[in-house]
Amino acid sequence: MPTLPSLSLLSALLLSPMLAHAADLVPKQLAGPPEEFAQMRAPAPAEAAILSKSALLPVEFSSARSGEAAQWQATLPVENGKLRFVLLSGTHDWQPQLHAPGAVDARVSAASIVPNAIATRLGSGDVALPAREYRVDSAANGSWTLTLRADGSAAQRGYLLLEGDARTQLASYPSDRRQLHSGQHIGLTAMLGGSDRHGATTLATDAGRIRDAQLRVTAPDGTVTQWPMADDGRHDDGAADDGIYAGDFPAKAPGSYLAQVVVHGENAAGQAFVRTSEHVLPVLDTSLRIAADAVSASTQDGTRLALPIPVSATGQAPAHYRVFGELWGTGRDGSAVPVAWLGGMLAPQNGRLPLSVDERWIVRAGARAPFTLRNLRIEDPDHFVPLATRDTLALSLPTLRRSSMARGGTIDASMRMGERPATLQRAATDAQAQATGSRLILVHGYCSGGVWPEA
């Protein structure tokens, strides 16, 4: 019996003509109308805030004396009558004991609760971690004492994830992504958010009171340091005592830093809480500057204009950059006229980023000289960290060609993405010749793991 070809073989047969022409990739020259300016601008730092209703606390057992099990103790605040936490102990079996608020002596076993463990997994798919979940559904509000007993005398490490009341959340974000460079101080901002009993949104001091805020930073080499956060109006945190905290730490070397914001305080009802949020911060060893105050455009084939942006890079410069800018012209009455946003992934050529635009955008906007490139930003392509920005860059454009003026008006794909290279056009034609015409073939495959995360 003949066998069906594999999915990979079918893909190779259908795509081989296209792959043969794809050795030299040509990036798209993206553009769009002024109505999309707001979508393409860099988001405000607060728009990328992480919201957290929980706390991830490190658990570290020191080596105990011979014959004794190591112990670890922490205070777990309960805000809404429910106590729920998860232990990530790896292969170790930590034995927990809970002591309710008001216990005279946490060492008295009669006053302690030994919660039942529920096996669970934290995360989804292949990266899910085995864990044990513990619950006390009718827990008195207040500060509970948790004591963990290790399953040996050797040093052990892990984490405790404590769930809090969803009506009180920690919101935190990097203060300025332009700081993500080696040798800079990297700031983070934090505040409370939540909802009142009527469901209305509350922020900062209306959502509760932060009593203590810290940054726990893990450097690329594994070193852990702690740094204070303040609400004194002197750390880029707004006004003093407005409920917005900020702090920073020095990034002495490039690499990935893990910055954990840890806050303790009371919610709007006066119940104690603890919240944490985690930020992975890529710190780059790259410097870039725009090496001109004006750019002269030149004509290209068809209706394109080349706008080469001179740049100078030092450090570990990437092979290409993510570039965005806004093209503005002038109206008949002398007012500024938005033309189009421009951008894409661009690789430097002879020290210049080969930005380009279709002249038909200028025709469509009815703009004339003088022209400027506004809100220009050049970013790292992997993490979108700003490397260089310019509010305004003067442009000198040649006279519009008649072919562009005749074709202006309707926005088409070439205005949006640039002209398709001839090699790709031939590849698409070759692939179509080997395809099945207008019919769609569905080839069955399989999944090596679960598609949906476990509930």
Coordinates of C-alpha atoms in Angstrom, one line a residue:
M1 CA 0.0 0.0 0.0
P2 CA 1.4 3.4 -0.9
T3 CA 2.0 5.7 2.1
L4 CA 1.2 9.4 2.3
P5 CA 4.1 11.8 2.3
S6 CA 4.9 13.5 5.6
L7 CA 3.9 17.1 6.3
S8 CA 7.5 18.2 6.2
L9 CA 8.0 16.6 2.8
L10 CA 4.9 18.3 1.4
S11 CA 6.0 21.6 2.8
A12 CA 9.5 21.2 1.2
L13 CA 8.0 20.4 -2.2
L14 CA 5.6 23.3 -2.2
L15 CA 8.0 25.9 -0.7
S16 CA 11.3 24.9 -2.3
P17 CA 11.0 27.4 -5.2
M18 CA 10.3 30.2 -2.7
L19 CA 13.2 29.2 -0.4
A20 CA 15.6 29.2 -3.4
H21 CA 14.9 32.9 -3.9
A22 CA 14.8 33.9 -0.2
A23 CA 18.5 33.9 0.6
D24 CA 18.6 37.7 0.4
L25 CA 15.7 38.9 2.6
V26 CA 14.4 42.4 1.8
P27 CA 12.7 44.1 4.7
K28 CA 9.3 45.7 4.2
Q29 CA 9.2 49.4 4.2
L30 CA 6.1 49.9 6.4
A31 CA 3.9 53.0 6.4
G32 CA 0.4 54.1 7.3
P33 CA -2.0 57.1 7.4
P34 CA -1.9 59.8 10.1
E35 CA -5.0 58.2 11.7
E36 CA -2.6 55.5 12.9
F37 CA -0.1 57.8 14.5
A38 CA -1.3 57.1 18.1
Q39 CA -1.0 53.3 17.5
M40 CA 2.6 53.6 16.4
R41 CA 3.9 55.9 19.1
A42 CA 5.8 54.4 22.0
P43 CA 3.4 53.6 24.9
A44 CA 3.6 55.5 28.1
P45 CA 5.4 53.4 30.8
A46 CA 2.3 53.1 33.0
E47 CA 0.4 51.5 30.0
A48 CA 2.7 48.5 30.4
A49 CA 2.2 48.1 34.1
I50 CA 2.1 44.6 35.7
L51 CA -0.9 44.0 38.0
S52 CA -0.5 41.6 40.9
K53 CA -2.9 40.3 43.6
S54 CA -0.4 37.9 45.0
A55 CA 3.1 37.7 46.5
L56 CA 6.0 35.4 45.5
L57 CA 8.2 35.0 48.5
P58 CA 11.6 33.3 48.4
V59 CA 12.0 30.4 50.9
E60 CA 15.6 29.7 52.1
F61 CA 16.5 27.1 54.8
S62 CA 19.8 27.6 56.5
S63 CA 21.8 24.5 57.3
A64 CA 20.6 23.2 60.7
R65 CA 22.6 21.6 63.5
S66 CA 23.2 17.8 63.1
G67 CA 20.1 15.8 63.7
E68 CA 17.7 18.7 63.4
A69 CA 15.4 19.7 60.5
A70 CA 15.9 23.2 59.2
Q71 CA 12.9 25.6 59.7
W72 CA 11.7 28.7 58.0
Q73 CA 9.0 31.1 59.3
A74 CA 7.0 33.9 57.7
T75 CA 3.9 36.1 58.3
L76 CA 1.0 35.6 55.9
P77 CA -1.6 38.3 56.0
V78 CA -5.3 37.3 55.4
E79 CA -7.5 40.0 54.0
N80 CA -10.8 38.4 53.0
G81 CA -11.3 35.3 55.2
K82 CA -9.5 33.0 52.9
L83 CA -5.9 31.8 53.1
R84 CA -4.4 30.1 50.0
F85 CA -0.8 29.6 49.2
V86 CA 1.3 27.3 47.0
L87 CA 4.8 25.9 47.8
L88 CA 7.3 25.3 45.1
S89 CA 9.8 23.0 46.8
G90 CA 11.1 20.9 43.9
T91 CA 11.6 17.4 45.1
H92 CA 11.6 18.4 48.8
D93 CA 8.7 17.7 51.2
W94 CA 8.3 20.7 53.4
Q95 CA 5.9 20.3 56.3
P96 CA 3.8 23.5 57.0
Q97 CA 2.3 24.5 60.3
L98 CA -0.1 27.5 60.6
H99 CA -0.8 29.6 63.6
A100 CA -3.9 31.8 63.6
P101 CA -3.7 35.5 64.6
G102 CA -3.6 36.1 68.3
A103 CA -1.9 32.9 69.2
V104 CA 0.0 33.5 72.4
D105 CA 2.9 31.3 71.5
A106 CA 3.5 30.1 68.0
R107 CA 5.4 27.1 69.4
V108 CA 2.3 25.7 71.1
S109 CA 1.3 22.8 68.8
A110 CA -2.3 22.9 70.1
A111 CA -2.8 26.3 68.6
S112 CA -1.5 25.3 65.2
I113 CA -3.2 24.0 62.0
V114 CA -1.6 21.5 59.7
P115 CA -3.3 22.1 56.3
N116 CA -3.9 19.4 53.8
A117 CA -1.8 19.5 50.6
I118 CA -3.3 19.4 47.1
A119 CA -0.9 18.4 44.3
T120 CA -1.0 20.9 41.5
R121 CA 1.2 22.4 38.8
L122 CA 2.1 26.1 38.4
G123 CA 2.3 27.2 34.8
S124 CA 1.2 25.4 31.7
G125 CA 2.7 23.0 29.1
D126 CA 6.2 21.7 29.4
V127 CA 7.3 24.6 31.6
A128 CA 4.8 23.8 34.4
L129 CA 6.3 23.2 37.8
P130 CA 5.1 20.7 40.4
A131 CA 3.8 22.3 43.5
R132 CA 1.6 21.8 46.6
E133 CA -1.4 24.0 47.3
Y134 CA -2.8 24.7 50.8
R135 CA -6.1 26.3 51.7
V136 CA -7.9 27.5 54.8
D137 CA -11.3 28.6 53.6
S138 CA -12.6 30.0 56.9
A139 CA -9.6 31.9 58.0
A140 CA -9.7 34.8 60.4
N141 CA -8.4 38.1 59.0
G142 CA -5.1 39.2 60.2
S143 CA -1.5 38.0 60.3
W144 CA -1.0 34.2 60.3
T145 CA 2.3 32.6 61.1
L146 CA 3.6 29.9 58.8
T147 CA 6.4 27.6 59.9
L148 CA 7.9 25.3 57.3
R149 CA 10.0 22.3 58.4
A150 CA 12.5 21.0 55.8
D151 CA 12.9 17.3 55.1
G152 CA 16.6 17.4 56.0
S153 CA 19.3 19.4 57.6
A154 CA 21.0 20.7 54.4
A155 CA 20.3 24.1 52.9
Q156 CA 17.2 24.2 50.7
R157 CA 15.6 26.8 48.5
G158 CA 12.2 27.4 46.9
Y159 CA 9.3 29.8 46.7
L160 CA 5.9 30.5 48.4
L161 CA 3.1 32.0 46.3
L162 CA 0.5 33.7 48.5
E163 CA -2.8 34.7 47.0
G164 CA -4.4 38.0 48.2
D165 CA -7.7 39.7 47.8
A166 CA -8.2 40.7 44.1
R167 CA -9.8 44.0 45.2
T168 CA -6.3 45.2 46.1
Q169 CA -3.6 45.0 43.4
L170 CA -0.1 46.2 43.0
A171 CA 0.6 48.0 39.8
S172 CA 4.3 48.5 38.8
Y173 CA 6.3 49.3 35.7
P174 CA 9.8 50.4 34.6
S175 CA 9.9 54.2 34.9
D176 CA 11.7 54.7 31.6
R177 CA 12.8 52.1 29.1
R178 CA 15.5 54.4 27.8
Q179 CA 17.4 53.6 31.0
L180 CA 17.9 49.9 30.0
H181 CA 21.6 50.4 29.2
S182 CA 24.7 49.2 31.0
G183 CA 26.0 51.8 33.5
Q184 CA 22.6 53.4 34.0
H185 CA 20.3 53.5 37.0
I186 CA 17.1 51.7 36.2
G187 CA 14.0 52.9 37.9
L188 CA 10.7 51.2 38.7
T189 CA 7.4 52.8 39.8
A190 CA 4.7 51.2 42.0
M191 CA 1.3 52.1 43.3
L192 CA -1.9 50.4 44.5
G193 CA -5.0 49.9 42.4
G194 CA -8.3 48.1 43.1
S195 CA -12.0 48.5 43.5
D196 CA -14.3 49.5 46.3
R197 CA -17.4 47.7 47.5
H198 CA -19.4 49.3 44.8
G199 CA -17.1 48.2 42.1
A200 CA -15.6 51.6 41.4
T201 CA -11.9 51.7 40.5
T202 CA -9.6 53.1 43.1
L203 CA -5.9 54.2 42.7
A204 CA -3.0 55.1 45.0
T205 CA -4.0 56.2 48.4
D206 CA -7.7 55.5 47.7
A207 CA -6.9 51.8 47.3
G208 CA -4.9 51.5 50.5
R209 CA -1.6 52.5 52.1
I210 CA 1.8 51.2 51.3
R211 CA 4.0 51.1 54.5
D212 CA 7.2 49.7 53.0
A213 CA 8.4 49.2 49.4
Q214 CA 11.6 47.5 48.3
L215 CA 13.3 46.4 45.1
R216 CA 14.8 42.9 45.2
V217 CA 17.1 42.7 42.2
T218 CA 18.8 39.6 40.8
A219 CA 21.7 40.5 38.5
P220 CA 22.8 38.4 35.5
D221 CA 25.5 36.8 37.6
G222 CA 23.0 35.7 40.3
T223 CA 23.9 38.3 42.8
V224 CA 20.8 39.5 44.8
T225 CA 20.6 43.1 46.2
Q226 CA 17.8 45.1 47.8
W227 CA 17.0 48.8 47.2
P228 CA 14.5 51.1 48.9
M229 CA 11.6 52.7 47.1
A230 CA 10.2 56.0 48.3
D231 CA 7.2 58.3 48.1
D232 CA 9.0 61.5 49.0
G233 CA 8.7 63.4 45.7
R234 CA 12.5 63.2 45.2
H235 CA 12.8 59.9 43.3
D236 CA 10.7 60.7 40.1
D237 CA 7.6 59.5 42.1
G238 CA 5.4 62.5 41.6
A239 CA 4.4 64.5 44.7
A240 CA 5.3 63.4 48.2
D241 CA 2.8 61.1 50.0
D242 CA 0.6 60.7 46.9
G243 CA 0.8 56.9 47.1
I244 CA 3.2 56.5 44.2
Y245 CA 6.5 54.9 45.0
A246 CA 9.7 54.8 43.0
G247 CA 13.2 53.5 43.3
D248 CA 16.2 52.5 41.2
F249 CA 19.2 50.3 41.1
P250 CA 22.5 50.5 39.2
A251 CA 22.9 48.2 36.2
K252 CA 26.6 47.6 36.2
A253 CA 26.8 45.0 33.4
P254 CA 24.7 44.0 30.4
G255 CA 22.3 41.0 30.6
S256 CA 18.9 40.1 32.0
Y257 CA 18.0 41.5 35.4
L258 CA 15.0 40.3 37.5
A259 CA 13.6 43.1 39.5
Q260 CA 10.9 42.2 42.1
V261 CA 8.8 44.9 43.6
V262 CA 7.8 44.0 47.2
V263 CA 5.3 46.1 49.1
H264 CA 3.7 45.7 52.5
G265 CA 0.8 47.8 53.7
E266 CA -3.0 48.0 54.5
N267 CA -5.9 47.9 52.1
A268 CA -8.8 50.4 52.2
A269 CA -10.4 48.4 55.0
G270 CA -7.3 48.5 57.1
Q271 CA -6.3 44.8 56.6
A272 CA -2.6 44.1 56.2
F273 CA -1.4 42.8 52.8
V274 CA 1.8 41.9 51.0
R275 CA 2.2 42.1 47.2
T276 CA 5.0 41.4 44.7
S277 CA 5.5 41.8 41.0
E278 CA 8.3 40.6 38.8
H279 CA 10.0 42.4 35.9
V280 CA 12.5 40.9 33.5
L281 CA 14.7 43.8 32.4
P282 CA 17.1 43.4 29.4
V283 CA 20.1 45.7 29.9
L284 CA 22.0 46.4 26.7
D285 CA 25.6 47.3 26.0
T286 CA 24.6 49.3 22.9
S287 CA 24.9 53.1 22.2
L288 CA 23.5 54.7 19.1
R289 CA 23.1 58.3 18.0
I290 CA 21.5 60.0 15.1
A291 CA 24.5 61.7 13.4
A292 CA 22.7 64.5 11.5
D293 CA 20.2 67.3 12.0
A294 CA 18.8 67.1 8.4
V295 CA 18.4 64.4 5.8
S296 CA 18.2 64.8 2.0
A297 CA 15.9 62.4 0.2
S298 CA 16.6 60.9 -3.2
T299 CA 14.3 59.2 -5.7
Q300 CA 14.2 55.5 -6.1
D301 CA 12.5 53.3 -8.7
G302 CA 8.8 53.6 -9.1
T303 CA 7.3 56.1 -6.6
R304 CA 9.7 55.6 -3.7
L305 CA 11.9 58.1 -2.0
A306 CA 15.0 57.1 0.0
L307 CA 15.4 58.8 3.4
P308 CA 18.8 57.6 4.7
I309 CA 19.2 58.3 8.4
P310 CA 22.9 58.7 9.4
V311 CA 23.7 56.8 12.6
S312 CA 26.8 56.0 14.7
A313 CA 26.8 52.9 16.9
T314 CA 29.2 51.7 19.6
G315 CA 29.1 48.6 21.8
Q316 CA 27.3 45.4 20.9
A317 CA 25.3 46.8 18.0
P318 CA 22.6 44.6 16.5
A319 CA 22.5 43.7 12.8
H320 CA 19.3 45.7 12.4
Y321 CA 17.1 48.1 14.2
R322 CA 13.4 48.8 14.7
V323 CA 12.6 52.3 13.3
F324 CA 9.5 54.5 13.5
G325 CA 8.9 58.1 12.6
E326 CA 6.1 60.5 11.4
L327 CA 6.4 62.4 8.1
W328 CA 4.9 65.9 8.3
G329 CA 4.6 68.5 5.6
T330 CA 3.1 72.0 5.2
G331 CA -0.3 73.0 4.0
R332 CA -1.2 75.9 1.7
D333 CA -2.0 78.0 4.8
G334 CA 1.4 77.3 6.4
S335 CA 0.0 74.9 9.0
A336 CA 1.6 71.5 9.7
V337 CA 0.1 68.6 7.8
P338 CA 0.5 65.0 8.9
V339 CA 1.5 62.8 5.9
A340 CA 2.2 59.2 7.1
W341 CA 4.1 57.1 9.7
L342 CA 7.1 55.2 8.4
G343 CA 9.0 52.3 9.8
G344 CA 10.3 48.8 9.7
M345 CA 13.2 46.6 10.6
L346 CA 16.2 48.3 8.9
A347 CA 19.9 47.1 8.6
P348 CA 22.5 49.9 8.4
Q349 CA 24.0 50.5 5.0
N350 CA 27.2 52.5 4.9
G351 CA 26.4 54.0 8.3
R352 CA 22.8 54.9 7.3
L353 CA 19.4 53.4 8.0
P354 CA 17.7 53.0 4.6
L355 CA 14.2 54.4 5.5
S356 CA 12.0 55.1 2.6
V357 CA 8.5 56.4 1.8
D358 CA 6.1 56.2 -1.2
E359 CA 5.6 59.7 -2.7
R360 CA 1.9 59.0 -3.0
W361 CA 1.5 59.5 0.7
I362 CA 2.5 63.1 0.2
V363 CA 0.1 63.5 -2.8
R364 CA -2.7 62.0 -0.7
A365 CA -2.1 64.5 2.2
G366 CA -1.7 67.5 -0.1
A367 CA 1.5 68.5 1.6
R368 CA 4.3 70.6 0.4
A369 CA 7.7 71.7 1.7
P370 CA 9.1 72.2 4.3
F371 CA 9.0 68.6 5.5
T372 CA 10.1 67.1 8.8
L373 CA 10.4 63.7 10.3
R374 CA 8.9 63.8 13.8
N375 CA 9.0 61.5 16.8
L376 CA 11.8 59.4 15.3
R377 CA 12.8 56.5 17.4
I378 CA 15.3 53.7 16.8
E379 CA 15.0 50.6 19.0
D380 CA 16.7 47.4 19.7
P381 CA 14.9 44.8 17.5
D382 CA 14.6 42.1 20.2
H383 CA 13.4 44.0 23.3
F384 CA 12.2 47.3 21.7
V385 CA 14.5 49.3 24.0
P386 CA 14.9 52.9 22.7
L387 CA 18.5 53.5 21.5
A388 CA 18.1 56.9 19.9
T389 CA 15.3 59.4 19.5
R390 CA 14.8 62.7 17.8
D391 CA 11.8 65.0 18.2
T392 CA 12.3 66.7 14.8
L393 CA 14.6 66.0 11.9
A394 CA 14.5 68.3 8.9
L395 CA 13.9 66.7 5.5
S396 CA 14.8 68.0 2.0
L397 CA 12.6 66.2 -0.6
P398 CA 12.9 66.4 -4.4
T399 CA 10.0 67.6 -6.6
L400 CA 7.2 65.0 -6.8
R401 CA 7.2 63.0 -10.0
R402 CA 4.2 63.1 -12.3
S403 CA 3.8 59.3 -12.0
S404 CA 3.3 59.6 -8.3
M405 CA 0.8 62.4 -8.7
A406 CA -1.2 60.5 -11.3
R407 CA -1.4 57.4 -9.0
G408 CA -2.1 59.2 -5.7
G409 CA -5.3 58.7 -3.7
T410 CA -6.1 55.2 -2.9
I411 CA -3.9 53.4 -0.4
D412 CA -2.6 50.1 -1.7
A413 CA -0.2 47.3 -0.5
S414 CA 2.9 48.9 -2.1
M415 CA 2.3 52.1 -0.2
R416 CA 1.9 50.1 3.0
M417 CA 4.8 47.7 2.6
G418 CA 7.0 48.9 -0.3
E419 CA 7.4 47.2 -3.7
R420 CA 7.7 43.4 -3.6
P421 CA 11.2 42.4 -4.8
A422 CA 11.2 40.8 -8.2
T423 CA 12.8 37.6 -6.8
L424 CA 9.8 37.1 -4.5
Q425 CA 7.4 37.8 -7.3
R426 CA 9.1 35.0 -9.3
A427 CA 9.1 32.7 -6.3
A428 CA 5.3 33.2 -5.8
T429 CA 4.7 32.5 -9.5
D430 CA 6.8 29.3 -9.4
A431 CA 5.0 28.1 -6.3
Q432 CA 1.6 28.7 -7.8
A433 CA 2.6 26.7 -10.9
Q434 CA 3.2 23.6 -8.6
A435 CA 0.1 24.2 -6.4
T436 CA -3.4 22.7 -7.0
G437 CA -5.0 25.8 -8.5
S438 CA -7.9 27.2 -6.4
R439 CA -8.3 24.3 -4.1
L440 CA -7.1 24.2 -0.5
I441 CA -5.4 21.0 0.9
L442 CA -5.6 20.3 4.6
V443 CA -2.9 18.1 5.9
H444 CA -3.5 16.5 9.3
G445 CA -0.9 16.7 11.9
Y446 CA -0.6 16.0 15.6
C447 CA 0.3 17.8 18.8
S448 CA 3.2 16.5 20.9
G449 CA 1.7 17.9 24.1
G450 CA -1.5 19.3 25.4
V451 CA -2.9 22.2 23.5
W452 CA -4.9 23.8 26.3
P453 CA -3.4 24.6 29.7
E454 CA -4.7 22.5 32.6
A455 CA -7.4 24.2 34.6

